[in-house]
Amino acid sequence: MTRPAKSCSVPLSGIPPRHLSQQYAEHEEFVRTPFSRGGHRGQLPPHLEATIDPDRKSYERNIDPMRQFVRDRSLHATRTIPPSALHDAANHHYRSQRRTSGRDSASEDLDFLGSSHGFKSVDLNDQLEFTTCLSDTSHGTNSPTSSQRDLEAEMRRLRIELKQTMDMYSAACREAMSAKQKVQELAQSKLEEARIIEEARHAEEAAKKLAEIEKMRALAAMESAEKARRIAELEAQRRHHAEMKARREAEEKIRVLDALAHNDFRYRKYSIDEIEFATDNFTEKLKIGEGGYGPVYQGSLDHTPVAIKVLRPDAAQGRKQFHQEVEVLSCIRHPNMVLLLGACPEYGCLVYEYMDNGSLEDRLFRRGNTPVIPWSVRFRIAAEVATGLLFLHQAKPEPLVHRDLKPANILLDHNYTSKISDVGLSRLVPPSVADSVTQYRMTSTAGTFCYIDPEYQQTGMLGTKSDIYSLGVLLLQLVTAKPPMGLTHHAERALERGTFIELLDPTVPDWPIEEVLGFARLALKCSELKKKDRPDLATVILPELNRLRNLGIAHEAGRSFFSENSSPGFSGTGPSSVDQEKAEGAGTQ
């Protein structure tokens, strides 16, 4: 039985819709949808067009010419086939549709494109199945014509070409996607490189700025160092000029003193015979002491008691000290400076006035069981030593620095009047540097351990403040009668703890506590390690010591301390009680 041709499921765009079966159209809506609507033949409605992926649209644009070609060829073929054959082929295809569902078709070959790459599937069932219907019809009628065979061959060729084209297109799409991915990766890499380059540029700019700052700092440091070097050079030049000037002035002073000494203007020359006669040929029984310079003998010259200091032949600096002491003592006269009566230059003998009570050191430590010195006399001795020291510091034309001030070089006469002796180590200091921060530099230090200025000992810088340190230690010994070793440290700790009274000389029972504490604080200020921290002798130290001396004088007057038949400060004891020890400190050292 032959079915109408319109029931054949060949929805070609070239075949009018009247030849399509209405029932087949209801079951095969995917064929009807793209081609059966008059307003959108071959395309989607406008409201769905925007939802289509651009790649799928591109694919459809590429496949449209193929569809048109297939439709044209198919239409040409159908025009040469009788209508009855078309109806029979369509019915035959419809009946065998379910049995041939697994047949290879172009739509199956293109399905992977839609699923793998997101492109729209191309429905070529209309053309391919139409060809099948034609083939079946031709077989059914058993009347193949040359046109049918050509059409079938052409359809097979077109199917092969379409498959190849789709394969090529699929490969091209894959390559395009791969290229797109590579482009994206390259763009990302380029952005990353740009970011790295930007960071490197910022880092380079920061490094340049930092280098510029460091360069400016280095330049500033170099300028500062250069400025400091120039200042140091100027300071060294000024110091050198000051030292040279001081040296010239000292040499001039020495020449003047030498001229005075050679002319016998300041001291009397004694012959060696007179010296030997006065000392009974330097007998041991008249020897009253010995120091670094040499032995000291008691004698009598011109019916006057004298102390004769004899230069030891092996004394290293003996000759220099001899000339120094002659130069100094022959030019000065002061109540608190020991008096130089004469000298024997040929044999290095110095003749001094005789001091009955010996040295302050012997009396403080009561050598020979001598009486205790009262606190009032100790305050007076301190003021007298400071007065004599200020006289040396204010000497004209140049100040003098004693350099060896200590209790052993403070001599006491029969009234316990103190006098400074042993100026052989004293130095002439230029007035321009006497009290300045930059002091006169000595090539070698001199003095006695525990009394010598620590700063002078370390740097060799000599000044009048160097004697202030020695004075501070001496003042502490006056009130404590203790050895000098570590005395300043012990006194400072005792003052801090409030136990300084325990450190005072216990042989004196009636210390004025407040006054002696102020005396000790002043002594500690004098013994500061740095010169700049020590007080001034003329404006600070001496006024305070004079106040304490006046306090002692008032105390002595109130108690009638002195009597006609007793030594000052020693009840019932005359000068004869210290005859054995009186000369030990006279002119020592």
XYZ file of C-alpha atoms in Angstrom:
589
model
C 0.000 0.000 0.000
C 1.320 3.319 -0.893
C 1.132 6.104 1.742
C 0.883 9.768 0.849
C 4.178 11.469 0.345
C 3.481 14.021 3.012
C 3.979 11.386 5.734
C 7.683 11.049 4.930
C 9.890 12.581 7.665
C 12.035 14.642 5.348
C 11.571 18.232 6.566
C 13.676 19.936 3.911
C 13.502 23.647 3.514
C 13.122 23.140 -0.244
C 9.911 20.981 0.147
C 6.693 22.899 0.862
C 5.062 22.332 4.226
C 1.996 20.765 2.554
C 3.984 17.603 1.798
C 4.785 17.045 5.530
C 2.700 14.753 7.637
C 0.927 16.504 10.522
C 1.362 13.482 12.791
C 5.099 13.284 12.144
C 5.428 16.967 12.838
C 3.906 16.458 16.302
C 6.395 13.695 17.188
C 9.444 15.318 15.585
C 9.223 18.863 16.899
C 12.969 19.459 16.653
C 12.600 19.268 12.824
C 9.605 21.560 12.757
C 11.008 24.224 15.022
C 13.860 25.743 12.954
C 12.238 25.468 9.504
C 8.431 25.268 9.724
C 7.796 28.810 11.072
C 7.353 31.405 8.401
C 8.703 34.361 10.416
C 11.919 32.717 11.535
C 12.800 30.237 8.832
C 16.378 29.071 9.412
C 16.910 31.247 12.574
C 15.822 31.641 16.229
C 13.206 34.119 17.437
C 14.599 37.487 18.545
C 13.966 36.912 22.256
C 16.162 33.770 22.151
C 18.871 35.141 19.878
C 20.656 36.943 22.760
C 21.028 33.726 24.746
C 23.006 31.944 22.052
C 26.757 31.665 22.560
C 28.766 33.707 20.023
C 30.740 30.634 19.025
C 27.540 28.784 18.213
C 26.296 31.721 16.165
C 29.536 31.708 14.236
C 29.142 28.021 13.622
C 25.592 28.472 12.306
C 26.757 31.184 9.970
C 29.338 28.785 8.621
C 26.912 25.890 8.255
C 24.094 27.862 6.532
C 25.739 27.733 3.083
C 26.083 23.954 3.456
C 22.416 23.653 4.337
C 21.419 25.777 1.351
C 23.584 23.646 -0.937
C 22.025 20.434 0.342
C 18.514 21.824 0.029
C 19.141 22.972 -3.529
C 20.532 19.603 -4.559
C 17.723 17.766 -2.822
C 15.092 19.984 -4.438
C 16.612 19.361 -7.825
C 16.491 15.653 -7.226
C 12.881 15.680 -6.082
C 11.825 17.539 -9.141
C 13.096 14.681 -11.301
C 11.379 11.997 -9.196
C 7.738 11.185 -9.674
C 5.429 12.182 -6.823
C 4.292 8.639 -6.241
C 7.883 7.542 -5.640
C 8.370 10.304 -3.103
C 5.267 9.251 -1.178
C 6.337 5.637 -1.163
C 9.844 6.497 0.029
C 8.501 8.648 2.830
C 6.134 5.946 4.032
C 8.857 3.347 3.877
C 11.191 5.537 5.927
C 8.545 6.205 8.548
C 7.884 2.488 8.981
C 11.535 1.649 9.401
C 12.417 4.646 11.570
C 12.554 2.752 14.867
C 14.563 -0.089 13.329
C 17.181 2.238 11.898
C 17.573 4.504 14.945
C 21.199 3.369 15.280
C 22.059 4.346 11.698
C 25.030 6.602 11.160
C 23.953 10.064 10.213
C 25.553 13.437 9.947
C 23.697 14.635 13.046
C 25.302 11.866 15.112
C 28.667 12.798 13.723
C 28.131 16.387 14.816
C 26.684 15.744 18.267
C 30.077 15.850 19.970
C 30.553 19.431 18.798
C 27.482 20.603 20.643
C 28.304 18.714 23.835
C 32.059 19.222 23.945
C 32.497 22.729 22.664
C 29.249 24.409 23.394
C 28.311 24.869 19.703
C 24.779 24.447 18.334
C 24.053 20.976 16.867
C 23.343 20.857 13.182
C 20.231 18.806 12.309
C 20.876 17.265 8.937
C 18.371 14.450 9.309
C 16.132 16.120 6.770
C 18.662 15.979 3.973
C 20.212 12.635 4.867
C 16.974 10.851 5.586
C 15.486 12.327 2.472
C 18.308 10.736 0.543
C 17.583 7.447 2.256
C 13.929 7.724 1.343
C 14.845 8.338 -2.241
C 17.123 5.337 -2.177
C 14.450 3.150 -0.631
C 11.879 4.399 -3.103
C 14.160 3.696 -5.980
C 14.800 0.204 -4.644
C 11.130 -0.310 -4.046
C 10.162 0.629 -7.511
C 13.103 -1.266 -8.952
C 13.391 1.387 -11.559
C 16.641 3.245 -10.769
C 17.429 6.004 -13.082
C 20.659 7.718 -13.847
C 19.512 10.835 -11.995
C 18.834 8.896 -8.814
C 22.223 7.255 -8.863
C 23.877 10.597 -9.437
C 21.894 12.088 -6.582
C 22.865 9.284 -4.230
C 26.505 9.526 -5.187
C 26.388 13.257 -4.791
C 24.767 12.923 -1.360
C 27.386 10.432 -0.237
C 30.117 12.723 -1.434
C 28.509 15.697 0.301
C 28.111 13.710 3.487
C 31.766 12.760 3.446
C 32.790 16.328 2.694
C 30.511 17.633 5.439
C 31.962 15.187 7.933
C 35.469 16.196 6.954
C 34.492 19.852 7.181
C 32.998 19.319 10.627
C 36.105 17.465 11.733
C 38.253 20.283 10.492
C 35.972 22.822 12.130
C 36.061 20.878 15.394
C 39.852 20.790 15.262
C 39.893 24.493 14.445
C 37.589 25.182 17.385
C 39.792 23.171 19.691
C 42.844 25.014 18.431
C 40.989 28.314 18.825
C 40.059 27.434 22.409
C 43.621 26.356 23.121
C 44.924 29.547 21.528
C 42.434 31.577 23.527
C 43.549 29.869 26.717
C 47.171 30.500 25.813
C 46.351 34.141 25.080
C 44.701 34.418 28.483
C 47.698 32.767 30.123
C 50.033 35.087 28.245
C 47.928 38.073 29.270
C 48.012 36.914 32.892
C 51.760 36.350 32.643
C 52.148 39.773 31.101
C 50.151 41.343 33.933
C 52.273 39.478 36.477
C 55.461 40.590 34.745
C 54.158 44.154 34.653
C 53.407 43.944 38.367
C 56.875 42.566 39.092
C 58.456 45.263 36.927
C 56.435 47.924 38.736
C 57.472 46.546 42.114
C 61.076 46.424 40.945
C 60.788 50.011 39.742
C 59.382 51.131 43.083
C 62.095 49.181 44.902
C 64.733 50.756 42.675
C 63.351 54.224 43.351
C 63.289 53.527 47.088
C 66.850 52.212 46.910
C 67.921 55.308 44.996
C 66.286 57.563 47.573
C 67.896 55.607 50.402
C 71.255 55.740 48.634
C 70.842 59.483 48.193
C 70.034 59.890 51.877
C 73.024 57.755 52.851
C 75.180 59.735 50.473
C 74.060 62.983 52.075
C 74.712 61.514 55.516
C 78.143 60.352 54.441
C 78.909 63.792 53.039
C 77.702 65.393 56.266
C 79.815 62.978 58.312
C 82.839 63.691 56.133
C 82.285 67.418 56.499
C 81.896 67.029 60.255
C 85.044 64.906 60.445
C 86.929 67.408 58.338
C 85.712 70.233 60.543
C 86.712 68.312 63.673
C 90.102 67.603 62.137
C 90.632 71.282 61.377
C 89.556 72.218 64.891
C 91.916 69.607 66.331
C 94.741 70.919 64.182
C 94.041 74.472 65.315
C 93.871 73.339 68.926
C 97.130 71.430 68.534
C 98.746 74.466 66.977
C 97.509 76.715 69.765
C 98.700 74.244 72.364
C 102.052 73.930 70.668
C 102.403 77.700 70.518
C 101.416 77.982 74.180
C 103.936 75.332 75.160
C 106.652 76.984 73.127
C 105.812 80.334 74.661
C 105.790 78.804 78.136
C 109.106 77.139 77.458
C 110.646 80.380 76.287
C 109.273 82.220 79.291
C 110.530 79.507 81.636
C 113.956 79.591 80.056
C 114.001 83.355 80.401
C 112.954 83.050 84.013
C 115.683 80.500 84.665
C 118.258 82.780 83.101
C 117.114 85.631 85.305
C 117.233 83.458 88.393
C 120.648 82.146 87.423
C 121.882 85.678 87.043
C 120.512 86.555 90.456
C 122.054 83.442 91.992
C 125.451 84.111 90.487
C 125.345 87.662 91.757
C 124.427 86.461 95.289
C 121.491 88.875 95.397
C 119.083 86.443 97.099
C 121.015 84.000 99.263
C 124.326 83.653 100.979
C 126.985 81.310 99.717
C 128.605 79.041 102.225
C 131.863 77.221 101.700
C 132.137 73.510 102.230
C 134.387 74.135 105.215
C 131.647 76.115 106.937
C 129.155 73.374 106.219
C 131.472 70.687 107.597
C 132.152 72.722 110.717
C 128.435 73.293 111.333
C 127.664 69.566 111.002
C 130.794 68.341 112.783
C 131.904 66.718 109.533
C 128.392 65.311 108.943
C 128.344 63.269 112.121
C 125.491 60.775 112.552
C 124.450 62.216 115.899
C 123.440 65.473 114.197
C 121.543 63.715 111.424
C 117.835 64.492 111.899
C 116.320 62.954 108.787
C 116.752 61.747 105.229
C 114.690 62.017 102.096
C 114.899 61.428 98.382
C 117.176 64.408 97.969
C 119.638 63.321 100.664
C 120.302 63.438 104.442
C 119.380 66.416 106.657
C 121.646 67.555 109.493
C 121.094 69.940 112.352
C 123.775 72.608 112.767
C 124.607 76.180 113.642
C 125.795 78.885 111.270
C 126.326 82.490 112.286
C 125.099 81.560 115.764
C 121.745 80.566 114.285
C 120.215 77.068 114.407
C 119.918 75.740 110.897
C 118.914 72.603 109.019
C 121.367 71.592 106.300
C 120.191 69.401 103.423
C 123.024 67.648 101.588
C 122.689 66.388 98.004
C 123.300 62.686 97.703
C 125.859 61.942 94.962
C 123.717 59.222 93.347
C 120.502 61.252 93.362
C 118.968 61.046 89.877
C 117.361 64.472 89.848
C 119.322 65.918 92.759
C 121.192 68.607 90.859
C 118.049 69.717 89.071
C 116.082 69.858 92.320
C 118.887 71.781 93.957
C 118.855 74.521 91.338
C 115.039 74.536 91.287
C 114.783 75.025 95.037
C 117.463 77.709 95.067
C 115.728 79.565 92.243
C 112.337 79.443 93.939
C 113.186 80.031 97.589
C 115.798 82.695 96.903
C 113.191 84.827 95.152
C 110.290 84.559 97.582
C 109.573 85.549 101.165
C 106.396 84.535 102.952
C 105.481 83.702 106.581
C 104.151 80.324 105.528
C 107.108 79.389 103.299
C 110.275 77.916 104.802
C 113.180 80.382 104.694
C 116.280 79.551 102.646
C 119.310 81.060 104.419
C 122.018 80.053 101.981
C 123.629 77.312 99.930
C 126.870 75.718 98.896
C 126.430 75.256 95.113
C 129.662 73.302 94.626
C 128.519 70.436 96.871
C 124.783 70.817 96.620
C 124.122 71.875 100.213
C 121.018 73.921 101.165
C 120.800 75.820 104.473
C 117.272 76.415 105.939
C 115.931 77.971 109.086
C 115.492 75.373 111.792
C 111.884 74.319 112.592
C 111.598 73.224 116.240
C 108.530 70.965 116.007
C 109.535 69.081 112.906
C 107.026 67.981 110.288
C 103.251 67.918 110.494
C 103.292 64.211 109.675
C 105.369 63.386 112.763
C 103.132 65.448 115.026
C 99.878 64.004 113.655
C 101.055 60.439 114.229
C 102.689 61.480 117.556
C 106.062 60.014 116.779
C 108.283 60.302 119.840
C 105.162 60.430 122.046
C 104.595 64.098 121.292
C 101.436 65.840 122.534
C 98.124 65.799 120.692
C 97.453 68.782 118.454
C 94.110 70.391 119.445
C 91.404 70.879 116.809
C 91.790 74.660 116.968
C 95.486 74.410 116.061
C 94.675 71.954 113.286
C 92.201 74.415 111.763
C 94.863 77.132 111.989
C 97.468 74.911 110.310
C 95.034 74.159 107.481
C 94.428 77.866 106.868
C 98.170 78.623 106.944
C 98.985 75.860 104.444
C 96.257 77.133 102.106
C 97.625 80.680 102.457
C 101.176 79.598 101.562
C 99.890 77.529 98.631
C 97.888 80.472 97.296
C 101.059 82.575 97.522
C 102.832 80.092 95.223
C 99.922 79.996 92.789
C 99.814 83.798 92.597
C 103.574 84.261 92.241
C 104.765 86.783 89.667
C 105.641 86.840 86.886
C 104.566 83.185 86.675
C 102.554 80.903 89.005
C 104.294 78.079 90.837
C 102.868 74.577 91.275
C 104.326 72.700 94.258
C 103.523 69.175 92.938
C 104.471 67.430 96.223
C 102.265 68.887 98.931
C 101.923 66.488 101.892
C 102.188 66.543 105.736
C 105.870 65.522 105.600
C 106.657 68.741 103.693
C 104.794 70.992 106.161
C 107.193 72.090 108.894
C 106.167 73.529 112.292
C 108.098 76.070 114.318
C 108.061 76.386 118.109
C 104.649 78.145 117.974
C 103.225 75.497 115.620
C 103.205 77.947 112.785
C 103.209 75.902 109.606
C 105.513 76.529 106.649
C 105.690 74.822 103.261
C 109.063 73.314 102.391
C 110.698 71.148 99.740
C 109.824 73.103 96.620
C 112.443 71.290 94.574
C 109.743 69.677 92.472
C 107.765 72.868 91.924
C 107.294 74.060 88.381
C 106.842 77.434 86.765
C 103.552 77.455 84.878
C 102.740 80.137 82.274
C 99.966 82.457 83.523
C 97.942 81.899 80.349
C 97.477 78.214 81.183
C 97.660 78.261 84.967
C 93.927 77.776 85.524
C 92.588 76.953 82.070
C 91.157 73.652 80.940
C 94.127 73.009 78.660
C 96.946 72.735 81.170
C 100.701 72.852 80.860
C 101.891 69.443 79.713
C 104.791 67.823 81.558
C 106.875 65.116 79.942
C 107.055 63.226 83.258
C 104.978 63.338 86.411
C 106.386 63.951 89.859
C 105.035 63.740 93.388
C 104.178 61.240 96.100
C 101.766 58.377 95.643
C 98.322 58.961 97.231
C 98.863 62.730 97.084
C 99.523 63.226 93.391
C 96.639 64.452 91.221
C 95.143 61.428 89.324
C 94.377 63.496 86.230
C 97.903 64.903 86.187
C 99.282 61.401 86.655
C 97.281 60.065 83.691
C 97.618 62.934 81.240
C 100.678 64.856 82.375
C 98.602 68.049 82.263
C 99.826 70.253 85.114
C 97.947 73.177 86.644
C 97.336 74.921 89.934
C 94.349 72.620 90.526
C 96.844 69.750 90.732
C 97.907 71.049 94.162
C 94.255 71.278 95.283
C 93.917 67.479 95.176
C 96.964 67.088 97.441
C 95.544 69.751 99.766
C 92.270 67.800 100.061
C 94.076 64.636 101.188
C 96.169 66.679 103.651
C 93.022 68.269 105.160
C 91.447 64.837 105.692
C 94.599 63.671 107.477
C 94.463 66.736 109.733
C 91.130 65.672 111.261
C 91.507 61.865 111.065
C 95.248 61.273 111.647
C 94.940 58.342 109.227
C 97.323 57.230 106.445
C 96.472 58.615 102.998
C 95.865 55.258 101.307
C 92.129 55.097 100.429
C 91.334 57.880 102.859
C 89.099 59.841 100.486
C 86.999 56.748 99.755
C 86.541 55.886 103.437
C 85.698 59.485 104.313
C 83.105 59.725 101.540
C 81.382 56.507 102.617
C 81.421 57.596 106.268
C 79.773 60.908 105.374
C 77.105 59.118 103.329
C 76.357 56.737 106.204
C 76.531 59.444 108.862
C 79.439 57.738 110.662
C 82.204 60.238 109.942
C 82.516 60.999 113.679
C 83.908 57.491 114.137
C 86.634 58.330 111.604
C 87.868 61.425 113.475
C 91.128 61.369 115.479
C 90.032 59.845 118.810
C 92.816 61.635 120.715
C 90.893 64.910 120.349
C 87.861 64.680 122.678
C 86.066 67.938 121.927
C 85.612 68.102 118.118
C 83.047 70.699 117.013
C 80.847 68.274 115.067
C 79.123 70.618 112.619
C 82.322 72.492 111.799
C 84.397 69.359 111.333
C 81.747 67.816 109.053
C 81.829 70.947 106.888
C 85.636 70.761 106.954
C 85.500 67.126 105.730
C 83.047 67.937 102.920
C 85.340 70.729 101.747
C 88.308 68.331 101.789
C 86.380 65.801 99.668
C 85.499 68.494 97.139
C 89.189 69.346 96.896
C 90.041 65.689 96.208
C 87.643 65.229 93.274
C 89.115 63.109 90.475
C 88.499 65.763 87.803
C 90.147 69.160 88.049
C 87.075 71.009 86.859
C 85.093 69.683 89.858
C 87.544 71.030 92.440
C 86.775 74.369 94.125
C 88.839 77.504 93.698
C 91.501 78.102 96.343
C 91.161 81.880 96.599
C 87.372 82.231 96.491
C 86.074 79.024 98.118
C 88.680 77.078 100.082
C 90.669 79.786 101.853
C 87.642 81.841 103.041
C 86.111 78.742 104.674
C 89.408 77.729 106.289
C 89.917 81.267 107.617
C 86.432 81.123 109.159
C 87.301 77.876 110.927
C 90.660 79.313 112.052
C 88.899 82.307 113.593
C 86.533 79.892 115.337
C 89.537 78.082 116.802
C 91.187 81.325 117.900
C 87.989 82.344 119.693
C 87.879 78.936 121.343
C 91.499 79.259 122.507
C 90.934 82.750 123.843
C 87.900 81.603 125.808
C 89.775 78.800 127.485
C 93.011 80.754 127.900
C 94.663 78.091 125.835
C 98.066 79.695 125.798
C 100.040 80.217 129.013
C 103.382 81.775 129.698
C 105.140 78.489 130.566
C 103.514 76.120 128.032
C 103.628 75.555 124.349
C 100.511 76.533 122.391
C 97.926 73.812 122.693
C 100.012 71.625 125.033
C 99.397 72.088 128.763
C 102.520 71.630 130.853
C 104.675 70.782 127.859
C 107.467 73.044 126.602
C 109.515 72.910 123.432
C 112.049 70.673 125.174
C 109.550 67.804 125.177
C 109.953 67.378 121.432
C 113.708 67.952 121.177
C 114.316 64.351 120.178
C 111.790 64.428 117.339
C 111.708 68.123 116.516
C 114.306 67.945 113.736
C 113.165 64.739 112.043
C 110.761 66.558 109.782
C 112.723 69.780 109.464
C 113.793 70.113 105.894
C 113.087 66.443 105.110
C 112.745 65.236 101.582
